mmCIF file of C-alpha atoms in Angstrom:
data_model
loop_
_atom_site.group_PDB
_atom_site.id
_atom_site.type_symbol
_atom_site.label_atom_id
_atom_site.label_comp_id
_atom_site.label_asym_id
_atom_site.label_seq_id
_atom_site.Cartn_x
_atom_site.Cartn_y
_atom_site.Cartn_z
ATOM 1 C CA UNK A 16 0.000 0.000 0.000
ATOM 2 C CA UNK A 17 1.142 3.767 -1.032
ATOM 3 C CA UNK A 18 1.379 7.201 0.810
ATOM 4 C CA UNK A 19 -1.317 9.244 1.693
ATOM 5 C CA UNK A 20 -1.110 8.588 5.376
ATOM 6 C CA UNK A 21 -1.560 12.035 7.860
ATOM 7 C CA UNK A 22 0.875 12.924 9.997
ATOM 8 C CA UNK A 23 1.038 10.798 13.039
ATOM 9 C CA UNK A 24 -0.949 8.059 11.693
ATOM 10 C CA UNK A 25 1.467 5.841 10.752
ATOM 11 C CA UNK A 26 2.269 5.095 14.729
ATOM 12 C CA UNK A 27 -1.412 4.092 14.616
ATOM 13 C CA UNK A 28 -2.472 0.069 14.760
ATOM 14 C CA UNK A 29 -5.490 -1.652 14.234
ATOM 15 C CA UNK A 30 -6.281 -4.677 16.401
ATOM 16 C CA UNK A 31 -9.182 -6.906 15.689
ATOM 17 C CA UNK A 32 -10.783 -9.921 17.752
ATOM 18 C CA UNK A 33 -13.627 -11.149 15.505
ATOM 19 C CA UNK A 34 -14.883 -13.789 17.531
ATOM 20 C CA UNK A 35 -18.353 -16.156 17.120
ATOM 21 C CA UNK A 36 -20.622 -13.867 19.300
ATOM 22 C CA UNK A 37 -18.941 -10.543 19.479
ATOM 23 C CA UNK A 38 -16.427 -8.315 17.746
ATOM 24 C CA UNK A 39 -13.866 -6.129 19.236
ATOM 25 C CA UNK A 40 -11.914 -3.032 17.650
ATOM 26 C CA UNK A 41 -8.942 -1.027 18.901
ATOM 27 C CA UNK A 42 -7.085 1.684 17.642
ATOM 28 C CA UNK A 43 -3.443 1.785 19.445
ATOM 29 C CA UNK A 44 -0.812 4.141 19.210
ATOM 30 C CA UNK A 45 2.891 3.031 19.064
ATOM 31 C CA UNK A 46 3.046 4.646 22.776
ATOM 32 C CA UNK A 47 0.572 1.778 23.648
ATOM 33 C CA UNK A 48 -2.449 4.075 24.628
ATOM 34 C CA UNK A 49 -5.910 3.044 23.616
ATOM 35 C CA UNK A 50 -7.250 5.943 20.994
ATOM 36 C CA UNK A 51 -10.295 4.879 19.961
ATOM 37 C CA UNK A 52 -12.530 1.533 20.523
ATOM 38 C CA UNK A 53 -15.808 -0.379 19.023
ATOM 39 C CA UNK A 54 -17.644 -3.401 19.983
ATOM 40 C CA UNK A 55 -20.096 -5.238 17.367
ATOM 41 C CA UNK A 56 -21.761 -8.772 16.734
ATOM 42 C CA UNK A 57 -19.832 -12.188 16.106
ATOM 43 C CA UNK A 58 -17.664 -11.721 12.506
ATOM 44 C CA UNK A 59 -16.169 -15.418 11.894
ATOM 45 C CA UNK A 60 -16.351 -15.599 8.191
ATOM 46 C CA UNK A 61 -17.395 -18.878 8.765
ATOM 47 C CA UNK A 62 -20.551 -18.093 10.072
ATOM 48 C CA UNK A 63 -21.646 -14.985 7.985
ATOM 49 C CA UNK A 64 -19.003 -15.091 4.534
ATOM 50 C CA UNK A 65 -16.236 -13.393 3.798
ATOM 51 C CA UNK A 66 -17.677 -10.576 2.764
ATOM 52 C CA UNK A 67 -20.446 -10.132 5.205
ATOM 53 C CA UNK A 68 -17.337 -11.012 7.701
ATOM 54 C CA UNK A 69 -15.187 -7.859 5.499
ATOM 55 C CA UNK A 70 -17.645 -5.383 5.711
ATOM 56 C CA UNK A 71 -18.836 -5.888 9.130
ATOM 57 C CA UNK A 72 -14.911 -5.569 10.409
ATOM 58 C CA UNK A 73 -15.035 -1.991 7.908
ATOM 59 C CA UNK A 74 -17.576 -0.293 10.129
ATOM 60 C CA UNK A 75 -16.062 -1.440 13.158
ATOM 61 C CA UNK A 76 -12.639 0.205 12.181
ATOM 62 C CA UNK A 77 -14.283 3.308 10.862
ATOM 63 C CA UNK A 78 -16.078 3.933 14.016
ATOM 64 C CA UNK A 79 -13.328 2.823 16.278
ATOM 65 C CA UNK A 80 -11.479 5.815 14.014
ATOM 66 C CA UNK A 81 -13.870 8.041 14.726
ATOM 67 C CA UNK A 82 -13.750 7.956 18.059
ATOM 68 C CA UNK A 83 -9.983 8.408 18.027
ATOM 69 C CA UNK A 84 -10.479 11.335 16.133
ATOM 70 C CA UNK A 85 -8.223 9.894 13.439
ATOM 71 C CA UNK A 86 -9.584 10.752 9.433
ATOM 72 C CA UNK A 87 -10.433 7.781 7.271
ATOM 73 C CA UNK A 88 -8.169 8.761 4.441
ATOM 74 C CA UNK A 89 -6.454 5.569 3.504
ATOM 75 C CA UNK A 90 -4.245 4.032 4.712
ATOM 76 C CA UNK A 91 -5.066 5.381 7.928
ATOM 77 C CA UNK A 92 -2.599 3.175 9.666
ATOM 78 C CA UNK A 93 0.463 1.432 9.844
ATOM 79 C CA UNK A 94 -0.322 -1.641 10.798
ATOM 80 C CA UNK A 95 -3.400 -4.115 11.017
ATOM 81 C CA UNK A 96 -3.892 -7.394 13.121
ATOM 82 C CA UNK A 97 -7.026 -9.199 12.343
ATOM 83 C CA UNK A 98 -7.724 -12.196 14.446
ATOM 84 C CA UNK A 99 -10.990 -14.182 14.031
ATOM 85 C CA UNK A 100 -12.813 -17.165 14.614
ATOM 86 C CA UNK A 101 -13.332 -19.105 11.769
ATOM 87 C CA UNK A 102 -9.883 -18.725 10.424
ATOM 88 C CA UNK A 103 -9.036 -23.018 10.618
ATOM 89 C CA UNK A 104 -6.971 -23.434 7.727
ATOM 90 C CA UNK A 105 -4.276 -21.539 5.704
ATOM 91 C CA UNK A 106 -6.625 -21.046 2.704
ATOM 92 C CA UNK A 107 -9.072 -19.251 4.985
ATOM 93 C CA UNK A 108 -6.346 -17.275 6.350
ATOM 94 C CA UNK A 109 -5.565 -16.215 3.019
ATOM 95 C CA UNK A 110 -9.036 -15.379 1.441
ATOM 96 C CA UNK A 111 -10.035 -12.982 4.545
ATOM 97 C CA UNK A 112 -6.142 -11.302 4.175
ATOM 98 C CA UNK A 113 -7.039 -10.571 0.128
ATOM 99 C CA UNK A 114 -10.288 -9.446 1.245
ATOM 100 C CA UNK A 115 -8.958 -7.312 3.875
ATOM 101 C CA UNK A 116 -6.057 -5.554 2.118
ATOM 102 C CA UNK A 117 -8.266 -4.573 -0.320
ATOM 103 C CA UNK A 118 -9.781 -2.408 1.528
ATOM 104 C CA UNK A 119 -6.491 -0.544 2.220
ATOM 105 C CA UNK A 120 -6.628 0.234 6.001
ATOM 106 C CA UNK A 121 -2.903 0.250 6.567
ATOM 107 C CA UNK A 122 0.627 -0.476 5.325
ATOM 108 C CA UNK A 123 0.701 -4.334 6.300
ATOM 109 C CA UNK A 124 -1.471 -6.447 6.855
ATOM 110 C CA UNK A 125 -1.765 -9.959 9.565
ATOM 111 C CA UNK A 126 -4.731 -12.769 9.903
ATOM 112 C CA UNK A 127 -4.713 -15.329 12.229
ATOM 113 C CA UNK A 128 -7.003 -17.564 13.910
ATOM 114 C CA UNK A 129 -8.184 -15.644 17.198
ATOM 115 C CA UNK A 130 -6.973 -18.360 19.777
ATOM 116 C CA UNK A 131 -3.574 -17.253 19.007
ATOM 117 C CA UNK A 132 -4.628 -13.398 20.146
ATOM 118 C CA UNK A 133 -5.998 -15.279 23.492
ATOM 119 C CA UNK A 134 -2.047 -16.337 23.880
ATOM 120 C CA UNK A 135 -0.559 -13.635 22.924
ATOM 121 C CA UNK A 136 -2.680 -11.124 25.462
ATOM 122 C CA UNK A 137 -2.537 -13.378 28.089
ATOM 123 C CA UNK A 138 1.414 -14.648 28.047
ATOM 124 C CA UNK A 139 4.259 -12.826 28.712
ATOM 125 C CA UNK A 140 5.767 -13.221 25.323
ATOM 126 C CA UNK A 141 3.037 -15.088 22.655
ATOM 127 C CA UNK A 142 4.673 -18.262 23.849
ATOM 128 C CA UNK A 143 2.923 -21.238 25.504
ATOM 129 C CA UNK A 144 -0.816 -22.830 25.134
ATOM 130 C CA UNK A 145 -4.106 -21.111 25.010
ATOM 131 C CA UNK A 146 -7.343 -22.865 25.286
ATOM 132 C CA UNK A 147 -10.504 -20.197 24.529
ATOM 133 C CA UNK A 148 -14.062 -21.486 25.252
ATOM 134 C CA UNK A 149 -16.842 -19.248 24.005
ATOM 135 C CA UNK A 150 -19.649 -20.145 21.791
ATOM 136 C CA UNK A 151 -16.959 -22.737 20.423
ATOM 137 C CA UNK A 152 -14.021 -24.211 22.275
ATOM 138 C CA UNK A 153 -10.314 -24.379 20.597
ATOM 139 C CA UNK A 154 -6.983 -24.950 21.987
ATOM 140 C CA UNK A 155 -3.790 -23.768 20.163
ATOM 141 C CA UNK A 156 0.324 -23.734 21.302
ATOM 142 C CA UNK A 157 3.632 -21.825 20.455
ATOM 143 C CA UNK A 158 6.829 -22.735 21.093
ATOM 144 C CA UNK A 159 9.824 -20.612 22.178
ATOM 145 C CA UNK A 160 11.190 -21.665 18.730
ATOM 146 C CA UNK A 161 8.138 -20.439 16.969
ATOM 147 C CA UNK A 162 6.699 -24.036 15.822
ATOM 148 C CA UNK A 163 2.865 -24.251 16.405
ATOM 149 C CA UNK A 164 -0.228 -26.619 17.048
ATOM 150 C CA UNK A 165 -3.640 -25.866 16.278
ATOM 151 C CA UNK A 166 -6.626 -27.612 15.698
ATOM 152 C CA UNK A 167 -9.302 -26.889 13.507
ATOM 153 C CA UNK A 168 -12.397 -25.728 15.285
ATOM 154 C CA UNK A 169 -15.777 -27.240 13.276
ATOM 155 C CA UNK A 170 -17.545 -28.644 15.382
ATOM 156 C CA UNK A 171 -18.191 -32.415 15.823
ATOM 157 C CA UNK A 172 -16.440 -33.167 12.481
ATOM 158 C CA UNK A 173 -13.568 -32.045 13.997
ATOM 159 C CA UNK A 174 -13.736 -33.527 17.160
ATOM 160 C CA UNK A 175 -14.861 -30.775 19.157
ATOM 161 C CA UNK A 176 -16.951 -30.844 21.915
ATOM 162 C CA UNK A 177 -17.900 -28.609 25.453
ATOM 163 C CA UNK A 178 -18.334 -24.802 23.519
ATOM 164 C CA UNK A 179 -20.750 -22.775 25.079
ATOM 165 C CA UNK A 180 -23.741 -24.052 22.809
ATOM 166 C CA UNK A 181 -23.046 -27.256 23.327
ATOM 167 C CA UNK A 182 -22.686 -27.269 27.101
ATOM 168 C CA UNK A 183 -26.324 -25.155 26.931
ATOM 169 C CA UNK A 184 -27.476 -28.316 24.610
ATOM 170 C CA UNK A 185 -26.505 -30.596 27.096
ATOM 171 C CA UNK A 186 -28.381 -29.073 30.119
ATOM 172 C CA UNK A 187 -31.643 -28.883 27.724
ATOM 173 C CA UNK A 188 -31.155 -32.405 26.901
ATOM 174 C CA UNK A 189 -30.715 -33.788 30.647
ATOM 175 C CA UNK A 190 -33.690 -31.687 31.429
ATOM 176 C CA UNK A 191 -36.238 -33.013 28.920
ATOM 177 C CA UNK A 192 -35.037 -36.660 29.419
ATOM 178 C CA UNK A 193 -35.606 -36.498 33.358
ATOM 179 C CA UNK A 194 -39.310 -34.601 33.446
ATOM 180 C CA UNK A 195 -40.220 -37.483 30.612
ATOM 181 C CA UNK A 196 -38.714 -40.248 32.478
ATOM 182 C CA UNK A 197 -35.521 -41.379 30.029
ATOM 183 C CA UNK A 198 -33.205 -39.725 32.336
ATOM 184 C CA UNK A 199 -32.367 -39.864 35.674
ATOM 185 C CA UNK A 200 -33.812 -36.750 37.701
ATOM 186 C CA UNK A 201 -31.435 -33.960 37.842
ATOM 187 C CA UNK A 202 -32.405 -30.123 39.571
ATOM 188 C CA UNK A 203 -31.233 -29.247 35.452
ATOM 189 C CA UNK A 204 -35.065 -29.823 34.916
ATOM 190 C CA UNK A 205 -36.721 -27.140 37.053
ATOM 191 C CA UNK A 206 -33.651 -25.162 36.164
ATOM 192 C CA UNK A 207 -34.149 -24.946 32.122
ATOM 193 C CA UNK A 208 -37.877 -24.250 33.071
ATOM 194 C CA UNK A 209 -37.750 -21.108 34.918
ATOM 195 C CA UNK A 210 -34.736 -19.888 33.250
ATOM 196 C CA UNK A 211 -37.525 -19.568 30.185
ATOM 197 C CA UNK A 212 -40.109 -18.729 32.283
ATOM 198 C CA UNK A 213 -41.752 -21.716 31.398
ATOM 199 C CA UNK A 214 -44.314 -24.291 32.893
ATOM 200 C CA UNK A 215 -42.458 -27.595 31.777
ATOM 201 C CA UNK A 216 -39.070 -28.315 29.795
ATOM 202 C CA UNK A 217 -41.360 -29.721 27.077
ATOM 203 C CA UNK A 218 -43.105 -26.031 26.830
ATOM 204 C CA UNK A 219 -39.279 -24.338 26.017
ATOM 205 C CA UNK A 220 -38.765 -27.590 23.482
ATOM 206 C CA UNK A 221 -41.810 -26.241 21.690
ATOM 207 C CA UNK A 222 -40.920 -22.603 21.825
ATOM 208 C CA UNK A 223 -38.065 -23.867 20.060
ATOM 209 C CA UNK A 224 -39.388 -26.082 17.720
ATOM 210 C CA UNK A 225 -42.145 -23.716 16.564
ATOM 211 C CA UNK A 226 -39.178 -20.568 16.659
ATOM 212 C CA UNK A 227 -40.863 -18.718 19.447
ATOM 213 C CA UNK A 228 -37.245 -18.582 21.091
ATOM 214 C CA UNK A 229 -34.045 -18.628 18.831
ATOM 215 C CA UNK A 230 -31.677 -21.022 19.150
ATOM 216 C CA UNK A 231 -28.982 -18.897 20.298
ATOM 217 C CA UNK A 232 -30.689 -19.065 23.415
ATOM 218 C CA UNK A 233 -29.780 -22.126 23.836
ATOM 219 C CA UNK A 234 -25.881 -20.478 24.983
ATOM 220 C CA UNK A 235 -27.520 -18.870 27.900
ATOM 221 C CA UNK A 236 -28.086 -22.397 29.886
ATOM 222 C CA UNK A 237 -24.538 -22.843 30.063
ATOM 223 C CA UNK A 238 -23.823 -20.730 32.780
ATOM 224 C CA UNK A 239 -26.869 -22.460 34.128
ATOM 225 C CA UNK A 240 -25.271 -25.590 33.785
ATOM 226 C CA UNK A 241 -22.158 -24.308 35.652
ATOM 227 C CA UNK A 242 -23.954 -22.920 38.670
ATOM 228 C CA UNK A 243 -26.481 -26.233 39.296
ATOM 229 C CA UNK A 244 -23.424 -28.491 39.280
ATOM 230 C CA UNK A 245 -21.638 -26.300 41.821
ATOM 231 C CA UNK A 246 -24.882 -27.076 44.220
ATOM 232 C CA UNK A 247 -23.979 -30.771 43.938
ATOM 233 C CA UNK A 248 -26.347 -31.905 41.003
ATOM 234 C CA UNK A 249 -24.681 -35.418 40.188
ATOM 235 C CA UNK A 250 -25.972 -35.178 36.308
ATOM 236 C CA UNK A 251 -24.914 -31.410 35.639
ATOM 237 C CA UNK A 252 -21.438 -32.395 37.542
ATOM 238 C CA UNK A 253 -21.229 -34.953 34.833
ATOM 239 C CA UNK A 254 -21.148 -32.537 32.252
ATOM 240 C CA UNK A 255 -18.688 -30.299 34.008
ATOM 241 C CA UNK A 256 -16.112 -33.044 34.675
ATOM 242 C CA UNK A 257 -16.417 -33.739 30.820
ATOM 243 C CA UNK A 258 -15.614 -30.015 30.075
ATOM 244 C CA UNK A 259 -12.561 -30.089 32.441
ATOM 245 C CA UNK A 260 -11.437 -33.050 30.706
ATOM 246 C CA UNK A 261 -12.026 -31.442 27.595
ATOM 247 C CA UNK A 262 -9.935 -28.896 28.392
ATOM 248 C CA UNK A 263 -7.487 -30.246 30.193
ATOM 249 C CA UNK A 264 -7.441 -32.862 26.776
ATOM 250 C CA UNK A 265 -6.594 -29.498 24.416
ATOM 251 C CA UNK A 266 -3.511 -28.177 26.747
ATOM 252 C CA UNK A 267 -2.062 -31.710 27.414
ATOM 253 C CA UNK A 268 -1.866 -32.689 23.966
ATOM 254 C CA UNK A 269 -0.473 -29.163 22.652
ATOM 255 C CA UNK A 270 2.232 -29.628 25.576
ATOM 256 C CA UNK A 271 3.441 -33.061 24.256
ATOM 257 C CA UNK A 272 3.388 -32.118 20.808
ATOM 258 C CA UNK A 273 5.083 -28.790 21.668
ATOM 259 C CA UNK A 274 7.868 -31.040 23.568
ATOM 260 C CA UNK A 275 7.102 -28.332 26.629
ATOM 261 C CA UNK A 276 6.074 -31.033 29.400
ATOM 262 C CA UNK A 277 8.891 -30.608 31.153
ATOM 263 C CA UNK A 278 9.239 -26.891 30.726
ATOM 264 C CA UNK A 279 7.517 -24.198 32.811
ATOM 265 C CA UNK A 280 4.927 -22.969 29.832
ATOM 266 C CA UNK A 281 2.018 -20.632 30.474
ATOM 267 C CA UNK A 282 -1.194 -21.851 29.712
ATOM 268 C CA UNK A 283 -3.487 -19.421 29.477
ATOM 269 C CA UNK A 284 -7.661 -19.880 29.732
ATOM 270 C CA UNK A 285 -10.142 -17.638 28.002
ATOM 271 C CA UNK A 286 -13.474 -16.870 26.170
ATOM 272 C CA UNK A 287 -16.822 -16.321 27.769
ATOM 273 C CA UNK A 288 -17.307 -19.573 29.394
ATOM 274 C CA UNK A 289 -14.038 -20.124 31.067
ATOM 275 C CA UNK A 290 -13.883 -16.455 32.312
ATOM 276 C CA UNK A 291 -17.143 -17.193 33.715
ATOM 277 C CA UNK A 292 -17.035 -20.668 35.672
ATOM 278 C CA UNK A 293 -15.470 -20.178 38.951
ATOM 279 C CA UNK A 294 -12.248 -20.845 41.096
ATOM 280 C CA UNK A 295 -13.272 -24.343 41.514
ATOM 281 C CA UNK A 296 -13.373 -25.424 38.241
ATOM 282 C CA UNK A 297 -10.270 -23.319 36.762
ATOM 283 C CA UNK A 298 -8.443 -25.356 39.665
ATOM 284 C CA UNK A 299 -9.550 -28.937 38.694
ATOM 285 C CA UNK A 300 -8.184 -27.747 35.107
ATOM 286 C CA UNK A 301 -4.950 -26.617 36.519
ATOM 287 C CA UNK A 302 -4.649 -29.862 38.640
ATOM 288 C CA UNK A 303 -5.068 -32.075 35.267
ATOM 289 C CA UNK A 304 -2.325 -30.004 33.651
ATOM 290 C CA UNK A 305 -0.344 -29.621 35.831
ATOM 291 C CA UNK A 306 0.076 -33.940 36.192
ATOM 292 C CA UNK A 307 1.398 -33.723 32.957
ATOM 293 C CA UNK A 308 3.296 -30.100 32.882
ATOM 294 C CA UNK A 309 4.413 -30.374 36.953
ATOM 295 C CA UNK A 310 6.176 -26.646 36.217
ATOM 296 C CA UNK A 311 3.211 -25.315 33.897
ATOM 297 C CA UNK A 312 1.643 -22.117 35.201
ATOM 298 C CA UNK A 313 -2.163 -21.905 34.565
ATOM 299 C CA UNK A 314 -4.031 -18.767 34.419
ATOM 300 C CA UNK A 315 -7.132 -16.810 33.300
ATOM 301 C CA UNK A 316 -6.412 -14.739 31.173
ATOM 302 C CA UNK A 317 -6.770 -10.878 32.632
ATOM 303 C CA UNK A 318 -7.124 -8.511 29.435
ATOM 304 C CA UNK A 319 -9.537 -8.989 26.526
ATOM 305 C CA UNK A 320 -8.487 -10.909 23.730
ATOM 306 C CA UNK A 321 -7.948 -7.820 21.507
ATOM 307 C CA UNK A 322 -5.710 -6.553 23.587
ATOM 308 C CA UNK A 323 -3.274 -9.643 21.839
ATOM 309 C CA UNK A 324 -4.338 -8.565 18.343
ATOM 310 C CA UNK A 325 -2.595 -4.875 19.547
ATOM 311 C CA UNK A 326 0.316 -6.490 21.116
ATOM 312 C CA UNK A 327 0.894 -8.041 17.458
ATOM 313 C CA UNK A 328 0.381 -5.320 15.857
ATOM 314 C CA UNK A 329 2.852 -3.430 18.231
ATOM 315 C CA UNK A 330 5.590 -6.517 18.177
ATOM 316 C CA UNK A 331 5.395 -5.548 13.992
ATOM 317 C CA UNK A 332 5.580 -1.960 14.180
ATOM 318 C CA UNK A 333 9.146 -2.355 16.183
ATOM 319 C CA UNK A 334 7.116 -0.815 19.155
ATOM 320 C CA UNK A 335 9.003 -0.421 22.324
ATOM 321 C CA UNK A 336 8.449 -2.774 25.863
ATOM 322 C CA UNK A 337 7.232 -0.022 27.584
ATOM 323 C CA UNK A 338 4.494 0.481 25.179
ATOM 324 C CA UNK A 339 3.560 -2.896 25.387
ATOM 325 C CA UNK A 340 3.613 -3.230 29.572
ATOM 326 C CA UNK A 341 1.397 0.209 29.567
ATOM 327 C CA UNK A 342 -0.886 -1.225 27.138
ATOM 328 C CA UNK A 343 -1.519 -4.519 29.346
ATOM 329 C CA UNK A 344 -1.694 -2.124 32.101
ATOM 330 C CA UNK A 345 -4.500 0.176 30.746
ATOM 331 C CA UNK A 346 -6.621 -2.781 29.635
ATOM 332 C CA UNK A 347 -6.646 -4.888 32.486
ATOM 333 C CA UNK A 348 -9.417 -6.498 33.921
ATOM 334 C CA UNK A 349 -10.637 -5.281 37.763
#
């Protein structure tokens, strides 16, 4: 990409986490200060097309510039780090980054799949394992000596199980089988019910079935889920010891494959549903690493995920340390 940059823009970045649900915009400034922000729906190309996905992330960036009072003559930036969902294979990586220069935002120009932003904001250097659980649930690993492991993150025909949805599909479907008798009784039942202000489980099946409640709402039983196991429910327990293994599946493997098992890596937790389930569980995850990675360090990870899409986007812009410390700083999480 040419000139035509203002002065002062081109210490300006662009950091994007386009996740399932939600989308999240910053503009940064090679000092590391936050200049302007947005927040929008999910933008995984995988879920709405590439160029749905394209010109979503364009009015996201343009408002996130307005706000840093920055003018939208492009390039308007130096840099740009786009990290989505969705993003599973190289050729998907490089149909969004065609896409995405087009629209000539800045000077260069990085896509990557967003689990590696998760890493990267929550590590102290990118390096290590990341595990994010949101709508979806993916695990990926980098090695001091920059090799990688990823998965790809499709759903059951790529192995994947315990995302958000899923988890909420599981409480529904322990519900409906114990109020019509397949199942063995479980306090999931009465749960589901007055969660949707319902009579009976089978009255929220219907509203389903007939589209009187979306689908997506299906996501909201998971913290459900989360907080009827912690009362002692044996069959929503079930389902939680199945996540942790889950979990604890995605770092293990990365660590062997990564050769790190007998290093000290970080491993770094994140996305809506692991930010979200409680000291108790986040320790039973640790615990399973940590048999495997006795010097690991486990964590939650305390800055949003975007906040690794700027650190990127600083670490190629030659930004200095100090930038990136005040950035961390600025964005953490009370």
């Amino acid at each position: 990409m040419g000139g035509g940059m203002t002065a002062g823009t081109r210490d300006v970045v662009v950091a994007i986490d386009g996740g399932n649900s939600k989308t999240d915009v910053l503009i940064v400034s090679r000092d590391g200060r936050v200049l302007g922000q947005s927040r929008g729906p999910g933008a995984s190309p995988q879920n709405i097309g590439v160029d749905a996905s394209v010109q979503l992330l364009e009015r996201l960036v343009l408002e996130a510039l307005r706000g840093a009072g920055i003018p939208d003559e492009r390039p308007f930036a130096a840099h740009t780090s786009a990290y989505l969902a969705g993003l599973d294979f190289p050729q998907e990586e490089a149909i969004l980054h065609a896409a995405l220069a087009a629209r000539g935002w800045s000077d260069t120009l990085i896509v990557g799949n967003d689990t590696l932003a998760l890493l990267r904001a929550g590590s102290s250097d990118g390096t290590g394992v990341a595990v994010v659980c949101g709508a979806g649930i993916n695990g990926a690993g980098v090695s001091a000596d920059g090799r990688e492991q990823r998965f790809p993150a499709l759903g059951k025909i790529s192995g994947d199980w315990g995302g958000g949805y899923r988890l909420g599909e599981e409480a529904l479907w322990w519900a409906v089988r114990a109020e019509d008798g397949r199942g063995p009784g479980t306090a999931l039942q009465a749960a589901v019910a007055a969660h949707f202000k319902a009579s009976s489980v089978l009255e929220v099946v219907r509203r389903l079935h007939f589209e009187d409640l979306h689908t997506d709402s299906i996501h909201g039983l998971c913290p459900l889920l989360f907080a009827v196991a912690a009362g002692g429910d044996e069959v929503a327990q079930d389902v939680v010891d199945r996540f942790v293994d889950e979990v604890a599946v995605l770092v293990t493997v990365i660590l062997r494959r990564l050769e790190l098992t007998g290093e000290a890596p970080e491993v770094i937790l994140g996305g809506g549903v692991l930010t979200g389930v409680g000291a108790p569980v986040i320790a039973e995850i640790e615990r399973r690493c940590l048999k495997v990675a006795p010097r690991a360090s486990v964590q939650v990870v305390d800055v949003a995920p975007v906040v690794g899409a700027a650190l990127f986007a600083l670490d190629t812009i030659g930004a200095p340390d100090t930038a990136k410390s005040s950035l961390k700083a600025a964005t953490k999480r009370v």
